[in-house]
Coordinates of C-alpha atoms and ligand atoms in Angstrom, one line a residue:
M27 CA 140.2 -108.0 118.7
C28 CA 139.2 -109.8 121.6
G29 CA 139.8 -108.4 124.9
I30 CA 140.9 -110.0 128.2
F31 CA 140.7 -109.3 131.8
G32 CA 141.7 -110.9 135.0
M33 CA 141.8 -109.9 138.9
I34 CA 142.6 -111.0 142.2
G35 CA 140.7 -108.8 144.9
A36 CA 137.2 -108.1 146.1
N37 CA 134.4 -108.1 144.0
A38 CA 136.2 -109.9 141.4
V39 CA 133.2 -110.9 139.1
G40 CA 131.4 -107.4 139.2
N41 CA 134.8 -105.7 138.4
T42 CA 135.3 -108.2 135.5
L43 CA 131.9 -107.6 134.3
Q44 CA 132.7 -104.0 134.3
A45 CA 135.7 -104.1 132.9
L46 CA 134.3 -106.4 129.9
K47 CA 131.9 -103.7 129.2
Y48 CA 135.0 -101.4 128.7
L49 CA 136.5 -103.9 126.5
E50 CA 133.6 -104.6 124.4
Y51 CA 134.9 -102.1 121.6
R52 CA 137.7 -105.1 121.1
G53 CA 135.0 -107.5 120.1
Y54 CA 131.6 -108.2 120.6
D55 CA 130.7 -111.7 119.3
S56 CA 130.5 -113.3 122.8
A57 CA 131.6 -112.7 126.5
G58 CA 132.1 -114.7 129.3
V59 CA 133.7 -115.0 132.8
A60 CA 135.3 -117.7 135.1
A61 CA 135.3 -117.2 138.8
R62 CA 136.9 -119.2 141.5
V63 CA 134.1 -119.9 143.7
G64 CA 135.2 -122.1 146.7
D65 CA 137.4 -125.0 145.5
E66 CA 135.4 -124.8 142.1
I67 CA 135.7 -122.7 138.8
H68 CA 132.5 -121.5 137.5
I69 CA 132.0 -120.5 134.1
Y70 CA 129.2 -118.0 132.7
K71 CA 129.2 -117.4 128.9
S72 CA 127.1 -116.2 126.2
A73 CA 127.1 -115.4 122.6
G74 CA 126.2 -111.7 121.6
R75 CA 126.6 -108.6 123.4
I76 CA 127.8 -108.2 127.4
Q77 CA 124.2 -107.7 128.2
N78 CA 123.2 -111.4 127.3
L79 CA 126.2 -112.6 129.9
E80 CA 124.9 -109.9 132.4
R81 CA 121.3 -111.6 132.1
L82 CA 123.0 -115.0 132.8
L83 CA 125.4 -114.1 135.6
P84 CA 123.9 -115.0 139.2
K85 CA 123.6 -111.8 141.5
G86 CA 126.1 -111.6 143.9
V87 CA 128.7 -114.4 143.3
E88 CA 131.3 -114.1 146.2
S89 CA 134.8 -114.5 144.4
N90 CA 138.2 -113.1 144.7
I91 CA 139.6 -114.6 141.4
A92 CA 137.9 -114.2 138.0
I93 CA 139.0 -114.1 134.6
G94 CA 136.9 -112.6 131.6
H95 CA 136.5 -112.2 127.9
T96 CA 135.1 -110.2 125.1
R97 CA 135.4 -111.9 121.8
W98 CA 135.9 -111.1 118.0
A99 CA 135.8 -114.6 116.1
T100 CA 138.7 -115.7 114.1
H101 CA 138.8 -119.6 114.7
G102 CA 134.9 -120.9 115.0
A103 CA 131.7 -119.5 114.3
V104 CA 130.1 -117.0 116.9
S105 CA 128.3 -119.0 119.2
T106 CA 128.3 -119.9 123.1
E107 CA 130.2 -122.7 122.7
N108 CA 133.0 -120.9 121.1
A109 CA 132.9 -118.2 123.9
H110 CA 135.7 -117.9 126.3
P111 CA 136.5 -119.0 129.0
F112 CA 137.3 -122.6 128.5
Y113 CA 137.6 -125.3 131.2
S114 CA 140.0 -127.8 130.9
P115 CA 138.3 -130.9 130.7
N116 CA 139.0 -131.7 134.4
K117 CA 137.6 -128.2 135.0
H118 CA 141.1 -127.4 137.1
F119 CA 141.8 -124.7 134.9
A120 CA 140.0 -122.1 133.0
V121 CA 141.6 -119.9 130.3
V122 CA 140.7 -117.0 128.2
H123 CA 142.8 -115.8 125.4
N124 CA 143.6 -113.2 122.8
G125 CA 145.6 -113.6 119.9
I126 CA 145.8 -116.6 117.6
I127 CA 147.6 -120.2 118.7
E128 CA 149.2 -120.7 115.0
N129 CA 150.2 -124.3 115.9
Y130 CA 146.9 -125.3 117.3
L131 CA 146.1 -127.8 114.7
T132 CA 149.1 -129.8 115.5
L133 CA 148.7 -129.5 119.2
K134 CA 145.1 -130.5 118.9
S135 CA 146.0 -133.7 116.9
Q136 CA 148.6 -134.6 119.4
L137 CA 146.0 -134.0 122.4
S138 CA 143.1 -135.7 120.3
A139 CA 145.6 -138.9 119.7
R140 CA 145.7 -139.4 123.6
G141 CA 142.0 -139.3 123.9
A142 CA 141.4 -135.4 124.3
K143 CA 137.7 -134.3 123.2
F144 CA 137.3 -130.8 122.1
S145 CA 134.0 -128.6 123.0
S146 CA 134.6 -125.9 120.4
Q147 CA 136.4 -124.9 117.0
T148 CA 138.6 -122.3 118.7
D149 CA 142.4 -122.6 118.6
S150 CA 142.2 -120.8 122.5
E151 CA 140.7 -124.2 123.8
T152 CA 144.1 -125.8 123.1
V153 CA 145.3 -124.0 125.8
A154 CA 143.0 -125.6 128.6
H155 CA 143.6 -129.0 127.5
L156 CA 147.5 -128.6 127.3
L157 CA 147.6 -127.2 130.9
Q158 CA 145.9 -130.2 132.1
S159 CA 148.1 -132.6 130.2
N160 CA 151.1 -130.5 131.6
Y161 CA 150.1 -130.5 135.0
S162 CA 152.7 -131.6 137.2
G163 CA 151.8 -130.6 140.8
N164 CA 153.2 -127.2 140.2
V165 CA 150.9 -124.8 138.4
L166 CA 153.9 -122.3 137.8
G167 CA 155.8 -125.2 136.0
T168 CA 152.5 -126.2 134.0
V169 CA 152.1 -122.6 132.6
L170 CA 155.5 -122.5 131.6
A171 CA 155.7 -125.7 130.0
T172 CA 152.3 -124.7 128.1
A173 CA 153.8 -121.3 127.1
N174 CA 156.6 -123.1 125.6
S175 CA 154.6 -125.3 123.3
L176 CA 152.5 -122.3 122.1
V177 CA 153.4 -120.5 118.8
G178 CA 151.7 -117.1 117.7
S179 CA 150.4 -114.2 119.3
F180 CA 148.8 -114.5 122.7
A181 CA 147.5 -113.0 126.1
I182 CA 146.0 -115.6 128.3
A183 CA 144.8 -115.6 131.6
V184 CA 144.7 -118.5 133.6
T185 CA 143.1 -119.5 136.7
S186 CA 143.1 -123.0 138.6
T187 CA 141.8 -124.7 141.5
Y188 CA 145.1 -126.1 142.4
D189 CA 146.3 -122.7 143.9
S190 CA 144.9 -119.4 144.6
N191 CA 147.3 -117.5 141.8
L192 CA 146.5 -115.9 138.8
Y193 CA 148.7 -116.4 135.9
A194 CA 149.3 -114.9 132.3
I195 CA 151.2 -115.8 129.3
K196 CA 152.1 -113.0 127.1
N197 CA 153.5 -113.0 123.6
K198 CA 152.8 -110.4 120.8
S199 CA 149.2 -109.6 122.0
P200 CA 148.7 -106.9 124.6
L201 CA 148.9 -107.4 128.2
V202 CA 148.9 -104.9 131.0
V203 CA 149.3 -105.5 134.8
G204 CA 147.9 -103.1 137.5
V205 CA 148.2 -103.0 141.3
S206 CA 146.0 -101.1 143.6
G207 CA 146.7 -102.0 147.3
K208 CA 145.7 -105.8 147.6
C209 CA 144.3 -105.8 144.0
V210 CA 146.0 -107.0 140.8
Y211 CA 144.5 -106.7 137.5
L212 CA 145.5 -108.3 134.2
C213 CA 144.0 -106.5 131.0
S214 CA 144.4 -106.1 127.2
D215 CA 143.9 -102.3 127.7
I216 CA 145.8 -99.8 129.6
R217 CA 143.1 -97.5 129.7
C218 CA 140.8 -100.0 131.2
V219 CA 143.3 -100.8 134.0
S220 CA 143.9 -97.3 134.9
H221 CA 140.3 -97.3 135.8
W222 CA 141.3 -99.1 138.9
A223 CA 145.1 -99.2 139.3
E224 CA 147.5 -96.9 141.0
K225 CA 150.3 -98.5 139.0
V226 CA 150.7 -100.3 135.7
A227 CA 153.1 -102.5 133.9
V228 CA 153.2 -103.2 130.3
T229 CA 154.1 -107.2 130.1
P230 CA 157.0 -108.0 127.4
D231 CA 156.7 -110.4 125.0
E232 CA 157.6 -114.1 126.1
T233 CA 156.6 -113.6 129.8
V234 CA 154.7 -115.6 132.4
V235 CA 153.1 -113.4 134.9
V236 CA 151.9 -114.7 138.5
V237 CA 150.0 -112.7 140.7
G238 CA 149.4 -114.1 144.2
D239 CA 149.5 -113.0 147.8
K240 CA 152.8 -112.2 148.0
G241 CA 153.0 -109.8 144.7
V242 CA 153.1 -110.0 141.1
Y243 CA 156.3 -111.8 139.4
F244 CA 157.4 -112.1 135.9
F245 CA 159.3 -114.9 134.4
D246 CA 160.7 -115.6 131.0
F247 CA 159.6 -118.8 129.5
E248 CA 162.4 -120.5 130.8
G249 CA 161.4 -119.7 134.2
K250 CA 164.0 -117.2 135.0
M251 CA 162.7 -114.1 136.9
K252 CA 162.4 -111.0 135.0
E253 CA 162.5 -107.1 136.1
V254 CA 159.4 -105.3 134.7
S255 CA 159.0 -101.8 135.9
F256 CA 155.6 -100.2 137.2
F257 CA 154.5 -96.7 136.6
T258 CA 151.8 -94.3 137.7
T259 CA 149.0 -94.1 135.3
D260 CA 148.2 -91.0 133.7
A261 CA 144.2 -90.1 134.6
A262 CA 143.6 -88.8 131.1
E263 CA 144.2 -92.4 129.8
E264 CA 141.2 -93.7 131.8
M265 CA 138.3 -95.5 130.1
E266 CA 135.1 -93.7 130.1
Q267 CA 131.3 -94.7 129.4
V268 CA 129.1 -92.3 127.7
D269 CA 125.3 -92.4 127.5
G270 CA 124.8 -91.7 123.8
D271 CA 127.3 -92.8 121.2
F272 CA 131.1 -92.7 121.4
M273 CA 131.4 -91.9 117.9
L274 CA 129.3 -88.7 118.0
K275 CA 131.1 -87.7 121.1
E276 CA 134.7 -88.5 119.5
I277 CA 133.8 -86.3 116.5
Y278 CA 132.7 -83.2 118.6
E279 CA 135.9 -83.6 120.6
V280 CA 138.1 -83.2 117.2
P281 CA 138.5 -79.2 118.0
T282 CA 140.0 -79.7 121.6
K283 CA 142.1 -82.7 120.5
I284 CA 143.8 -81.4 117.6
R285 CA 145.0 -78.2 119.8
L286 CA 146.2 -81.0 122.2
A287 CA 148.0 -82.7 119.4
K288 CA 149.9 -79.6 118.3
E289 CA 150.7 -78.6 121.8
G290 CA 151.8 -82.2 122.6
Y291 CA 154.2 -82.4 119.5
F292 CA 156.0 -79.3 120.4
K293 CA 156.0 -80.2 124.3
D294 CA 157.7 -83.5 123.2
G295 CA 160.3 -81.8 121.2
G296 CA 159.1 -82.2 117.9
L297 CA 160.7 -84.9 115.4
N298 CA 163.7 -85.9 117.9
I299 CA 165.7 -87.3 114.4
D300 CA 169.2 -85.8 114.2
S301 CA 169.7 -83.4 111.2
E302 CA 172.3 -85.5 109.7
T303 CA 170.2 -88.6 109.6
V304 CA 167.2 -86.6 108.3
R305 CA 169.5 -85.5 105.4
R306 CA 170.4 -89.2 104.7
F307 CA 166.9 -90.2 104.1
T308 CA 166.1 -90.6 100.2
R309 CA 162.4 -91.7 101.0
I310 CA 159.7 -91.7 103.4
Y311 CA 156.9 -94.2 103.7
L312 CA 153.6 -93.7 105.7
I313 CA 152.4 -97.0 106.4
G314 CA 149.2 -98.0 108.1
C315 CA 145.7 -99.8 107.7
G316 CA 142.1 -98.1 107.1
T317 CA 142.0 -94.9 108.5
A318 CA 145.5 -94.8 109.5
Y319 CA 146.3 -95.5 105.8
N320 CA 144.2 -92.5 104.8
S321 CA 145.7 -90.2 107.1
G322 CA 149.1 -91.4 105.3
L323 CA 147.7 -90.7 102.0
Q324 CA 146.4 -87.4 102.9
I325 CA 149.9 -86.2 104.5
A326 CA 151.8 -87.7 101.5
A327 CA 149.8 -85.3 99.1
V328 CA 150.4 -82.3 101.3
A329 CA 154.2 -83.1 101.9
R330 CA 155.1 -84.0 98.1
K331 CA 154.8 -80.4 97.8
L332 CA 157.1 -79.4 100.5
I333 CA 159.7 -82.0 100.7
D334 CA 162.3 -83.2 98.0
I335 CA 162.2 -86.7 98.1
D336 CA 160.0 -89.5 97.4
I337 CA 157.0 -89.8 99.9
L338 CA 154.8 -92.8 99.5
P339 CA 151.9 -94.0 101.4
V340 CA 151.7 -97.8 101.8
I341 CA 148.9 -100.3 103.4
A342 CA 150.8 -102.1 106.1
S343 CA 149.4 -105.4 104.8
E344 CA 150.8 -104.8 101.2
F345 CA 154.2 -103.7 102.5
I346 CA 154.6 -106.8 104.5
Y347 CA 154.6 -109.2 101.4
D348 CA 155.6 -106.7 98.7
S349 CA 159.3 -105.6 97.5
Y350 CA 159.4 -102.1 98.4
P351 CA 162.9 -100.7 98.5
C352 CA 164.2 -100.2 102.0
G353 CA 167.4 -99.6 103.7
T354 CA 169.2 -97.2 105.9
D355 CA 168.1 -94.3 103.7
T356 CA 164.5 -95.0 104.3
L357 CA 162.3 -93.4 107.0
A358 CA 159.2 -95.4 107.7
L359 CA 156.3 -93.7 109.8
F360 CA 154.0 -96.4 111.1
I361 CA 150.5 -94.6 111.7
S362 CA 148.2 -96.6 114.3
Q363 CA 145.5 -95.3 116.9
S364 CA 145.8 -98.4 118.7
G365 CA 149.4 -99.4 118.3
E366 CA 148.2 -102.8 118.2
T367 CA 147.2 -103.4 114.8
A368 CA 149.2 -106.8 113.3
D369 CA 149.6 -105.8 109.8
T370 CA 151.2 -102.3 111.0
I371 CA 153.5 -103.9 113.6
R372 CA 154.9 -106.7 111.1
A373 CA 155.6 -103.9 108.6
A374 CA 157.5 -102.0 111.3
E375 CA 159.4 -105.2 112.1
K376 CA 160.2 -105.5 108.4
V377 CA 161.5 -102.0 108.2
R378 CA 163.8 -102.4 111.2
K379 CA 165.3 -105.7 109.7
L380 CA 166.0 -104.1 106.5
G381 CA 167.9 -101.3 108.6
G382 CA 165.3 -98.3 107.8
Y383 CA 164.6 -96.0 110.6
T384 CA 161.3 -96.8 112.2
Y385 CA 159.0 -94.2 113.9
A386 CA 155.4 -94.8 115.2
V387 CA 152.5 -92.3 115.2
T388 CA 150.2 -93.6 117.7
N389 CA 147.4 -92.8 120.3
T390 CA 149.1 -95.4 122.7
K391 CA 152.5 -94.9 123.6
T392 CA 152.7 -97.9 125.4
S393 CA 151.5 -100.3 122.7
Q394 CA 153.7 -103.0 121.0
L395 CA 154.0 -100.7 118.0
S396 CA 156.1 -98.2 120.0
F397 CA 158.5 -100.9 121.3
V398 CA 159.2 -102.2 117.6
C399 CA 159.9 -98.6 116.7
N400 CA 163.0 -96.2 117.1
K401 CA 160.8 -93.0 117.9
V402 CA 157.2 -92.6 119.0
A403 CA 155.1 -89.6 118.5
N404 CA 151.7 -89.3 120.5
I405 CA 148.9 -88.0 118.8
Y406 CA 147.0 -87.2 122.0
A407 CA 143.5 -87.9 120.7
G408 CA 142.7 -89.3 124.2
G409 CA 140.8 -92.7 124.4
E410 CA 139.0 -93.7 121.1
F411 CA 136.4 -96.4 121.7
A412 CA 133.8 -96.1 118.6
V413 CA 135.2 -98.8 116.2
A414 CA 134.7 -96.0 113.3
S415 CA 138.0 -93.8 114.1
T416 CA 137.3 -90.2 113.9
K417 CA 139.2 -87.7 115.9
A418 CA 142.3 -89.9 115.9
Y419 CA 142.2 -89.3 112.1
N420 CA 142.3 -85.5 112.6
C421 CA 144.9 -85.8 115.3
Q422 CA 146.8 -88.3 113.1
L423 CA 147.2 -85.5 110.4
V424 CA 148.3 -82.8 112.5
T425 CA 151.2 -84.9 114.1
L426 CA 152.3 -86.2 110.7
L427 CA 152.1 -82.7 109.2
L428 CA 154.2 -81.2 112.0
L429 CA 156.8 -84.2 111.5
M430 CA 157.0 -83.3 107.9
L431 CA 157.3 -79.8 108.3
D432 CA 160.4 -80.4 110.6
I433 CA 161.7 -82.9 108.0
A434 CA 161.2 -80.0 105.1
R435 CA 162.9 -77.4 107.7
I436 CA 166.1 -79.8 108.0
R437 CA 166.4 -80.5 104.3
Q438 CA 165.9 -77.1 103.8
T439 CA 163.0 -77.2 101.2
L440 CA 160.5 -75.0 103.1
D441 CA 161.0 -71.4 104.2
D442 CA 160.3 -70.1 107.4
K443 CA 157.7 -67.9 106.3
V444 CA 155.7 -70.9 104.8
Y445 CA 156.4 -72.9 107.8
A446 CA 155.0 -70.0 110.2
E447 CA 151.7 -69.9 108.1
I448 CA 150.9 -73.6 108.1
V449 CA 151.9 -73.7 112.1
D450 CA 149.7 -70.7 112.8
G451 CA 147.2 -72.0 110.8
L452 CA 146.7 -74.7 112.8
D453 CA 145.6 -72.6 115.7
A454 CA 142.5 -71.6 113.3
L455 CA 141.2 -74.9 112.8
P456 CA 139.3 -75.6 116.3
M457 CA 137.1 -72.6 115.3
A458 CA 136.5 -73.8 111.9
I459 CA 135.5 -77.1 112.9
E460 CA 133.3 -75.8 115.8
Q461 CA 131.5 -74.0 113.1
I462 CA 131.0 -77.0 111.1
L463 CA 129.7 -78.9 114.2
S464 CA 127.2 -76.0 115.0
N465 CA 125.7 -76.7 111.6
S466 CA 125.6 -80.3 112.0
Y467 CA 121.6 -80.1 111.6
E468 CA 122.2 -79.3 107.9
I469 CA 124.3 -82.6 107.3
A470 CA 121.8 -84.4 109.2
T471 CA 119.1 -83.4 106.9
I472 CA 121.1 -84.3 103.7
A473 CA 121.8 -87.6 105.7
E474 CA 118.0 -88.0 105.5
K475 CA 118.4 -88.2 101.7
V476 CA 121.6 -90.0 101.6
K477 CA 120.5 -93.2 103.8
D478 CA 118.3 -94.5 100.7
S479 CA 121.3 -94.4 98.4
S480 CA 121.9 -97.7 96.6
A481 CA 125.5 -96.7 96.4
V482 CA 127.7 -93.8 97.4
F483 CA 130.8 -92.7 95.7
Y484 CA 133.2 -90.0 97.1
I485 CA 135.5 -88.2 94.7
G486 CA 138.3 -85.6 95.0
R487 CA 141.3 -84.4 93.4
T488 CA 145.0 -84.5 94.9
C489 CA 144.7 -83.7 98.5
D490 CA 141.0 -84.0 98.4
Y491 CA 141.2 -87.8 97.4
P492 CA 142.6 -89.2 100.5
T493 CA 139.4 -87.2 102.2
A494 CA 137.4 -89.0 99.9
C495 CA 138.8 -92.3 100.9
E496 CA 138.2 -91.5 104.5
G497 CA 134.4 -90.5 103.9
S498 CA 133.7 -93.3 101.9
L499 CA 135.5 -95.7 104.6
K500 CA 133.4 -94.2 107.3
L501 CA 130.2 -94.4 105.7
K502 CA 130.7 -97.9 104.3
E503 CA 131.7 -99.4 107.7
I504 CA 128.8 -98.0 109.9
S505 CA 126.0 -97.6 107.4
Y506 CA 126.6 -100.9 105.3
I507 CA 125.9 -98.9 102.1
H508 CA 128.0 -99.7 99.2
S509 CA 130.7 -97.1 98.8
E510 CA 133.9 -96.3 96.9
A511 CA 136.2 -93.4 96.3
Y512 CA 137.9 -92.3 93.1
P513 CA 140.2 -89.5 92.1
A514 CA 137.5 -87.2 90.4
G515 CA 139.4 -87.3 87.0
E516 CA 139.4 -91.3 86.9
L517 CA 135.4 -91.8 87.0
K518 CA 135.1 -91.3 83.1
H519 CA 137.7 -94.5 82.7
G520 CA 135.1 -96.8 84.2
T521 CA 133.1 -95.9 87.1
L522 CA 130.8 -93.6 85.4
A523 CA 128.9 -96.7 84.0
L524 CA 127.6 -97.2 87.5
M525 CA 125.8 -93.6 87.6
E526 CA 122.0 -93.7 87.4
K527 CA 119.4 -92.4 89.7
G528 CA 119.4 -93.7 93.4
V529 CA 123.3 -93.2 93.5
T530 CA 124.8 -90.5 95.4
V531 CA 128.1 -88.6 94.7
V532 CA 129.9 -86.8 97.4
A533 CA 132.4 -84.2 95.8
I534 CA 135.2 -82.8 97.9
S535 CA 136.5 -79.7 96.7
T536 CA 139.1 -77.5 98.5
D537 CA 141.5 -76.6 95.8
G538 CA 140.4 -73.4 94.1
E539 CA 142.7 -74.2 90.9
L540 CA 140.7 -77.4 90.4
K541 CA 137.3 -76.2 91.3
E542 CA 136.2 -76.0 87.6
K543 CA 137.5 -79.3 87.0
M544 CA 135.4 -80.6 90.0
S545 CA 132.6 -78.9 88.7
S546 CA 132.7 -80.7 85.5
S547 CA 133.0 -84.0 87.1
M548 CA 129.7 -83.1 89.5
N549 CA 127.8 -82.1 85.8
E550 CA 129.0 -85.5 84.5
V551 CA 127.5 -87.5 87.4
A552 CA 124.3 -85.3 87.8
T553 CA 123.6 -85.6 84.0
R554 CA 123.5 -89.3 84.4
G555 CA 120.9 -89.3 87.5
A556 CA 123.1 -89.1 90.3
D557 CA 122.5 -86.9 93.3
V558 CA 125.3 -84.5 94.1
V559 CA 126.7 -83.6 97.6
S560 CA 129.5 -80.9 97.6
V561 CA 131.9 -80.4 100.5
S562 CA 133.8 -77.2 99.7
P563 CA 134.2 -73.5 100.6
Y564 CA 132.9 -72.9 97.2
T565 CA 129.4 -73.5 96.1
F566 CA 128.1 -75.5 93.2
Q567 CA 125.1 -75.5 90.8
D568 CA 122.7 -78.3 91.4
A569 CA 124.6 -79.9 94.3
L570 CA 123.4 -80.0 98.0
C571 CA 126.5 -77.8 99.4
I572 CA 128.0 -78.4 102.7
T573 CA 130.1 -75.2 103.0
L574 CA 133.4 -75.2 104.8
P575 CA 135.1 -72.4 106.4
K576 CA 138.4 -71.0 104.6
V577 CA 141.5 -72.4 106.1
H578 CA 145.3 -72.6 104.9
T579 CA 145.3 -74.9 101.9
A580 CA 148.0 -77.5 103.3
L581 CA 145.3 -77.8 106.4
Y582 CA 142.0 -78.5 104.7
G583 CA 142.2 -82.3 104.9
I584 CA 141.9 -82.0 108.8
V585 CA 138.5 -79.9 108.4
S586 CA 136.9 -81.1 105.4
V587 CA 136.9 -84.8 106.7
V588 CA 134.7 -83.5 109.7
P589 CA 131.1 -83.2 107.7
L590 CA 131.9 -86.7 106.2
Q591 CA 132.3 -88.1 109.5
L592 CA 128.9 -86.6 110.7
L593 CA 127.4 -87.5 107.6
A594 CA 128.6 -91.3 108.0
Y595 CA 127.1 -90.8 111.5
Y596 CA 123.6 -89.4 110.8
V597 CA 123.2 -92.0 107.8
A598 CA 123.7 -94.8 110.1
K599 CA 122.0 -93.5 112.7
R600 CA 118.9 -93.0 110.4
L601 CA 119.0 -96.6 109.0
G602 CA 119.0 -97.8 112.7
R603 CA 122.8 -99.1 112.7
D604 CA 124.6 -99.6 115.8
V605 CA 127.4 -97.2 115.0
D606 CA 129.9 -97.8 117.8
K607 CA 129.8 -101.4 117.2
P608 CA 129.3 -102.3 113.3
R609 CA 128.9 -105.8 112.4
N610 CA 131.8 -107.9 111.6
L611 CA 134.4 -105.3 112.8
A612 CA 136.6 -104.7 116.0
K613 CA 138.3 -101.6 117.2
S614 CA 141.9 -103.4 117.4
V615 CA 142.9 -105.7 114.7
T616 CA 145.4 -107.8 116.4
V617 CA 145.6 -110.6 113.6
E618 CA 147.2 -110.6 110.0
Ligands
AGP6 C1 138.5 -96.9 111.0 O1 137.3 -96.6 111.0 C2 138.7 -98.4 111.2 N1 137.6 -98.9 112.2 C3 139.9 -99.0 110.8 O2 140.1 -98.7 109.7 C4 141.2 -98.7 111.5 O3 141.5 -97.5 111.2 C5 142.3 -99.5 111.1 O4 142.0 -100.9 111.6 C6 143.7 -99.2 111.8 O5 143.7 -99.2 113.3 P1 144.7 -98.5 114.1 O6 144.9 -97.2 113.7 O7 144.4 -98.8 115.2 O8 146.2 -99.1 113.4

């Protein structure tokens, strides 16, 4: 949700543009660059995609200092005037910002009372005005004074004509600093910085960063120097660019990544919580948003059969404001691909405050969420750039399942034989999923029919219901077709009224014992005119059947979602949607 970048070094404008292309997944409402050219700052910005910015940037702008921004609009419409960077009125400062300045209205009215005129509706422009109004002849002092008057979440990069340093202010929004020889980079995403930097540092909250000729320095908001350590980056964390769609590439990576998720889990030592603590737990929460929540929903359905305590999936934004019981007897797993999701981080902070044990399950081990939690498990999905999450979901399921199995073993509610069957069963999944992928043309053919549906309902029972939720979320977010998921038995309590010609029902049915019940649900919707697609190891009359390979019953969720990911992709493609960057969305949702 907004990406910022800044650099000091050769070809600063070219590299900033390149970085913005990498960061575009964080927001694609507008983009802009500010470059120090001689004694001036030149700003180029445009609403819409990076290509629009690229078209208006003059070729070969010579600059050693530049900052850039990709926007996901929060305050102010999608327009060029609301695009970052923002000048201070005297054009001696320019800023880019990711996050929300919560007290911007107060600041704005104070500045307006002193005659300030604003050119945008954003909260971010306030920072540029504040810098000018706080300027005291010393830029670091000015930046510190500004940092102290801001409330909210922010990663801000600042350039000024008063010196040749680059500055940043960081609190609660991600900011990574990278160094390679004489070049220094500031960025929202570690994978982007890894592209250039030999060493990186994750900036802690309430920090001002100064990048200059003599190196990189970190200060707290009082101006006291801080020690922040740099580490060598992992090549696997580099960002990539692909010719086709990231989403399809990422679906095709599922077999490899789930293997890595399993290997990584054991390599990292498994659960890593002492047995006494595990026995003390009386409840487990699985907390996340969107796809991450769905993976919690899925694992809760599986783990309820294996563990003797309450296991509750909860949507993070609900957990924050509701009154779920929580104390030292609570284990809360926070699931987040990015580790940046504001709702999930706030929920983790709440559990910590209440004395619960917090455990991050994330694809970004250097993320804010990881710092908030007691423990971190890496899901090893590798960079995921399509807004619609796919491989991360499958990897979350693997990691969460293994965590649950360890808990069950410690609590002695799972015997060794079942444990071994499930863990060994994981090894069969890559091949099973390869099989589905090799038949993707069948799913593409079904997509051709589904694309004209007036609405698509996804149904399933018990462990298949979470898969229905995830399939439905995938379809609606990238195709814009109205879609809902229901426990199959619930249809007759209201939703059946919506069944008619033109509606499609996708029925997931992996449990042999519930096959007949699912068959009845399919008949009920078909007799009312809906088209039915089944996703199952079994075949059903009067349904277009997507056949699943047979796997261990506890593992179906990891496999049965893959045809649904492909179905959503092909439907969206056939409707001409931008599958990687669906309207109104962004990959990282860093605001509540
Ligand atoms: C999934 O396709 C979504 N784009 C979205 O629901 C996402 O899963 C959610 O915003 C949570 O993100 P996170 O895993 O990075 O916390």
